[in-house]
Amino acid sequence: MLKVSHLQKSFLSGSHRNDVLKDVNLEIHDGEMVAIMGRSGSGKSTLLNILAGLEQADCGNYYFGSTDVLALNVVHAANFRKHNIGYIIQNSVLIHGKNVFNNIALPLKYSKHSKSQIKQKVSFVLAALHISNIGYSPVEVLSGGETQRVAIARAIVQEPKVIIADEPTGSVDEETEDDILKLFRMLNEQGKTIIIVTHNQKVADICDRTFYMKNGSCNLIT
Ligand SMILES: Nc1ncnc2c1ncn2[C@@H]1O[C@H](COP(=O)(O)OP(=O)(O)OP(=O)(O)O)[C@@H](O)[C@H]1O
Ligand SMILES: [Mg+2]
């Protein structure tokens, strides 16, 4: 369902050209859970940004089902994201001045869910991530691990078809890591496609397949 071919992306810094993605080819099927690993700076977040429709590639193809994502303009790309993708960005930032509940509720408000639907959906993800106790805390006071879980809750509350997570267990203890992985597994069993960038072999071990990014390409290792 997600097919990337010959994807290229470079960044210019001064006169230097950094060829981050040189020839990325990737096929991820409906309902799969895959891990993407690779050294720091190998282009993992850059690739996820493109998969989420947040960043343009220089050339290549990216089809999401029959949608030619790279051909979408900014407005259509935003709509594509809203309807299909839950993206947990690396080092996610929450919206200050709003409590945990309202941060998670935000995407549901944008998509015009009723108050009772919002309450039910937000309560469910809070419970699944074991953070119901901080539902009404201001986000400014949360620990790193709590912030991470709220960011995950916000990305999955709309039940998107595809969940893209950039180091979702980067700043959490082992127990929290287990909670997060259990939740991803449950979502996957419900049919969600999940793409996780991770440095953690334990995370990769619960995925169906693992890709490794190196020298601008992304290859299957298991
Ligand atoms: N907007 C940008 N402008 C210029 N260079 C960028 C930009 N985004 C990323 N890069 C460069 O592209 C390379 C890949 O970055 P990326 O964030 O994709 O790596 P990564 O594999 O996610 O690393 P990490 O594991 O540390 O998160 C890095 O050298 C980075 O400096
Ligand atoms: Mg990264």
Coordinates of C-alpha atoms and ligand atoms in Angstrom, one line a residue:
M1 CA 0.0 0.0 0.0
L2 CA 3.0 2.3 0.6
K3 CA 5.4 2.2 -2.3
V4 CA 8.5 4.3 -2.6
S5 CA 10.9 4.0 -5.5
H6 CA 14.1 5.7 -6.4
L7 CA 13.6 8.4 -3.8
Q8 CA 16.3 11.1 -3.6
K9 CA 16.7 14.0 -1.3
S10 CA 19.6 16.4 -0.7
F11 CA 20.2 19.3 1.5
L12 CA 22.4 22.3 0.7
S13 CA 24.5 23.8 3.5
G14 CA 26.5 26.6 2.1
S15 CA 28.4 25.2 -0.9
H16 CA 28.2 21.6 0.4
R17 CA 25.5 19.3 -0.9
N18 CA 24.5 16.5 1.6
D19 CA 22.9 13.7 -0.4
V20 CA 20.9 12.1 2.4
L21 CA 18.6 9.9 0.4
K22 CA 20.2 8.6 -2.8
D23 CA 18.0 5.7 -3.9
V24 CA 15.4 4.6 -1.4
N25 CA 13.1 1.8 -2.5
L26 CA 10.6 0.6 0.0
E27 CA 7.3 -1.3 0.0
I28 CA 5.2 -1.6 3.1
H29 CA 2.1 -3.6 3.0
D30 CA -1.3 -3.0 4.6
G31 CA -1.4 -4.1 8.2
E32 CA 2.4 -4.5 8.5
M33 CA 4.6 -3.3 11.4
V34 CA 8.1 -2.4 10.3
A35 CA 11.1 -1.0 11.9
I36 CA 13.7 1.3 10.3
M37 CA 17.1 1.4 11.9
G38 CA 20.4 3.1 11.0
R39 CA 23.1 5.4 12.3
S40 CA 22.4 8.9 13.5
G41 CA 22.3 11.2 10.4
S42 CA 21.5 8.4 8.0
G43 CA 18.3 10.0 6.9
K44 CA 15.6 8.2 8.9
S45 CA 13.7 11.3 10.0
T46 CA 14.0 12.8 6.5
L47 CA 12.5 9.7 5.0
L48 CA 9.6 9.7 7.6
N49 CA 8.9 13.4 6.9
I50 CA 8.5 12.5 3.2
L51 CA 6.3 9.4 4.0
A52 CA 4.1 11.7 6.1
G53 CA 3.7 14.2 3.3
L54 CA 5.5 16.9 5.3
E55 CA 8.5 17.2 3.1
Q56 CA 9.1 17.1 -0.6
A57 CA 11.6 14.7 -2.2
D58 CA 13.9 15.9 -5.0
C59 CA 12.9 13.0 -7.3
G60 CA 11.5 9.5 -7.2
N61 CA 8.0 8.2 -6.6
Y62 CA 5.9 7.7 -3.5
Y63 CA 2.5 6.1 -3.8
F64 CA 0.1 5.7 -0.9
G65 CA -2.4 3.3 -2.3
S66 CA -3.3 5.0 -5.6
T67 CA -2.4 8.5 -4.3
D68 CA 0.7 10.0 -5.8
V69 CA 1.8 11.8 -2.7
L70 CA 4.7 13.8 -4.2
A71 CA 2.4 15.3 -6.7
L72 CA 0.1 16.8 -4.0
N73 CA 0.2 20.6 -3.4
V74 CA 0.6 21.9 0.2
V75 CA -3.1 21.9 0.9
H76 CA -3.8 18.5 -0.5
A77 CA -0.7 17.1 1.4
A78 CA -2.1 18.5 4.6
N79 CA -5.4 16.8 3.9
F80 CA -3.7 13.6 3.0
R81 CA -1.9 13.6 6.3
K82 CA -5.0 14.5 8.3
H83 CA -6.9 11.6 6.9
N84 CA -4.3 8.8 6.7
I85 CA -1.3 9.4 8.9
G86 CA -0.6 9.7 12.6
Y87 CA 2.9 11.0 12.9
I88 CA 4.8 10.9 16.2
I89 CA 7.6 13.3 15.4
Q90 CA 11.1 12.9 17.0
N91 CA 11.1 15.1 20.1
S92 CA 7.5 16.0 19.8
V93 CA 6.4 19.4 21.1
L94 CA 3.0 19.7 22.8
I95 CA 0.9 22.9 22.8
H96 CA 1.6 25.0 25.9
G97 CA -1.3 26.6 27.6
K98 CA -3.5 23.5 27.0
N99 CA -3.7 20.6 29.4
V100 CA -3.0 17.0 28.4
F101 CA -6.6 16.2 27.5
N102 CA -7.0 19.2 25.2
N103 CA -3.7 18.5 23.5
I104 CA -4.9 15.0 22.6
A105 CA -8.4 16.2 21.7
L106 CA -7.0 18.8 19.2
P107 CA -7.1 16.6 16.1
L108 CA -10.6 15.4 17.0
K109 CA -11.8 19.0 17.3
Y110 CA -10.4 19.8 13.9
S111 CA -12.3 16.9 12.4
K112 CA -15.5 18.0 14.1
H113 CA -16.1 15.1 16.5
S114 CA -18.8 15.6 19.1
K115 CA -17.9 16.4 22.7
S116 CA -19.0 12.9 23.9
Q117 CA -17.0 11.2 21.1
I118 CA -13.9 13.3 22.1
K119 CA -14.3 12.4 25.7
Q120 CA -14.6 8.7 25.0
K121 CA -11.7 8.5 22.5
V122 CA -9.3 10.6 24.6
S123 CA -10.1 8.6 27.7
F124 CA -9.4 5.4 25.9
V125 CA -5.9 6.4 24.7
L126 CA -5.1 8.0 28.1
A127 CA -5.9 4.7 29.8
A128 CA -4.1 2.6 27.2
L129 CA -0.9 4.6 27.8
H130 CA -1.4 4.6 31.6
I131 CA -1.6 8.4 31.8
S132 CA -5.2 8.9 32.9
N133 CA -3.9 10.4 36.1
I134 CA -2.3 13.4 34.3
G135 CA -5.2 14.0 32.0
Y136 CA -5.8 17.5 33.4
S137 CA -2.2 18.5 34.0
P138 CA -0.7 21.4 32.1
V139 CA 1.7 20.0 29.6
E140 CA 4.5 22.3 30.8
V141 CA 5.0 20.2 34.0
L142 CA 5.2 16.8 32.4
S143 CA 8.3 14.6 32.5
G144 CA 10.1 13.6 29.3
G145 CA 8.4 10.1 29.2
E146 CA 5.0 11.6 29.9
T147 CA 5.4 14.1 27.2
Q148 CA 6.3 11.3 24.8
R149 CA 3.2 9.3 25.7
V150 CA 1.0 12.4 25.3
A151 CA 2.5 12.9 21.8
I152 CA 1.8 9.3 21.0
A153 CA -1.8 9.6 22.3
R154 CA -2.4 12.7 20.1
A155 CA -1.1 10.9 17.0
I156 CA -3.2 7.8 17.4
V157 CA -6.5 9.2 18.8
Q158 CA -8.0 9.6 15.3
E159 CA -7.2 6.0 14.6
P160 CA -5.3 6.8 11.4
K161 CA -4.6 3.9 8.9
V162 CA -0.9 4.4 9.2
I163 CA 1.1 5.3 12.3
I164 CA 4.6 6.7 11.7
A165 CA 6.7 6.9 14.9
D166 CA 10.2 8.5 15.1
E167 CA 12.0 7.0 18.1
P168 CA 8.8 6.6 20.2
T169 CA 10.6 5.0 23.1
G170 CA 13.6 7.3 23.0
S171 CA 13.2 8.9 26.4
V172 CA 11.2 6.5 28.5
D173 CA 11.9 3.8 31.1
E174 CA 11.6 0.1 30.3
E175 CA 8.1 -0.3 31.8
T176 CA 6.8 2.7 29.8
E177 CA 8.6 1.3 26.7
D178 CA 6.7 -2.0 27.3
D179 CA 3.3 -0.1 27.5
I180 CA 4.1 1.8 24.3
L181 CA 5.1 -1.4 22.5
K182 CA 2.0 -3.2 23.7
L183 CA -0.2 -0.4 22.4
F184 CA 1.5 -0.5 19.0
R185 CA 1.0 -4.2 18.9
M186 CA -2.6 -3.9 19.7
L187 CA -3.1 -1.2 17.1
N188 CA -1.3 -3.4 14.6
E189 CA -3.6 -6.3 15.5
Q190 CA -6.5 -4.1 14.8
G191 CA -5.1 -3.7 11.3
K192 CA -3.1 -0.5 11.5
T193 CA 0.1 -0.2 9.5
I194 CA 2.9 0.9 11.7
I195 CA 6.4 2.3 10.8
I196 CA 8.8 2.8 13.6
V197 CA 12.2 4.4 13.5
T198 CA 14.3 3.1 16.4
H199 CA 17.8 2.5 17.7
N200 CA 16.4 -0.2 20.0
Q201 CA 16.7 -3.8 18.9
K202 CA 13.9 -4.8 21.3
V203 CA 11.5 -2.6 19.3
A204 CA 12.7 -4.0 16.0
D205 CA 12.3 -7.5 17.3
I206 CA 8.5 -7.1 17.7
C207 CA 8.2 -5.8 14.1
D208 CA 7.4 -8.0 11.1
R209 CA 10.4 -6.7 9.1
T210 CA 13.4 -4.4 9.7
F211 CA 15.0 -2.1 7.2
Y212 CA 18.4 -0.5 7.7
M213 CA 19.3 2.9 6.3
K214 CA 22.9 3.4 5.1
N215 CA 24.7 5.4 2.4
G216 CA 21.4 6.9 1.2
S217 CA 19.5 3.7 0.7
C218 CA 17.2 1.6 2.8
N219 CA 17.5 -2.2 2.8
L220 CA 15.7 -5.1 4.3
I221 CA 17.7 -6.8 7.0
T222 CA 15.2 -9.3 8.4
Ligands
LIG1 N1 16.2 20.7 6.9 C1 17.4 20.3 6.8 N2 18.4 21.2 6.3 C2 19.7 20.7 6.1 N3 20.1 19.5 6.5 C3 19.2 18.7 7.0 C4 17.8 19.0 7.2 N4 17.2 18.0 7.7 C5 18.1 17.0 7.8 N5 19.3 17.4 7.4 C6 20.6 16.6 7.4 O1 20.3 15.4 6.8 C7 21.0 14.3 7.4 C8 20.0 13.3 7.9 O2 19.2 13.8 8.9 P1 18.0 13.0 9.6 O3 17.4 13.9 10.7 O4 17.1 12.4 8.6 O5 18.9 11.8 10.3 P2 18.4 10.6 11.3 O6 18.8 9.3 10.6 O7 16.9 10.8 11.6 O8 19.3 10.8 12.6 P3 18.9 10.6 14.1 O9 19.1 9.1 14.4 O10 20.0 11.3 14.8 O11 17.6 11.1 14.4 C9 21.7 14.9 8.6 O12 23.1 15.1 8.1 C10 21.1 16.3 8.8 O13 22.0 17.2 9.2
MG2 MG 16.0 11.3 13.4

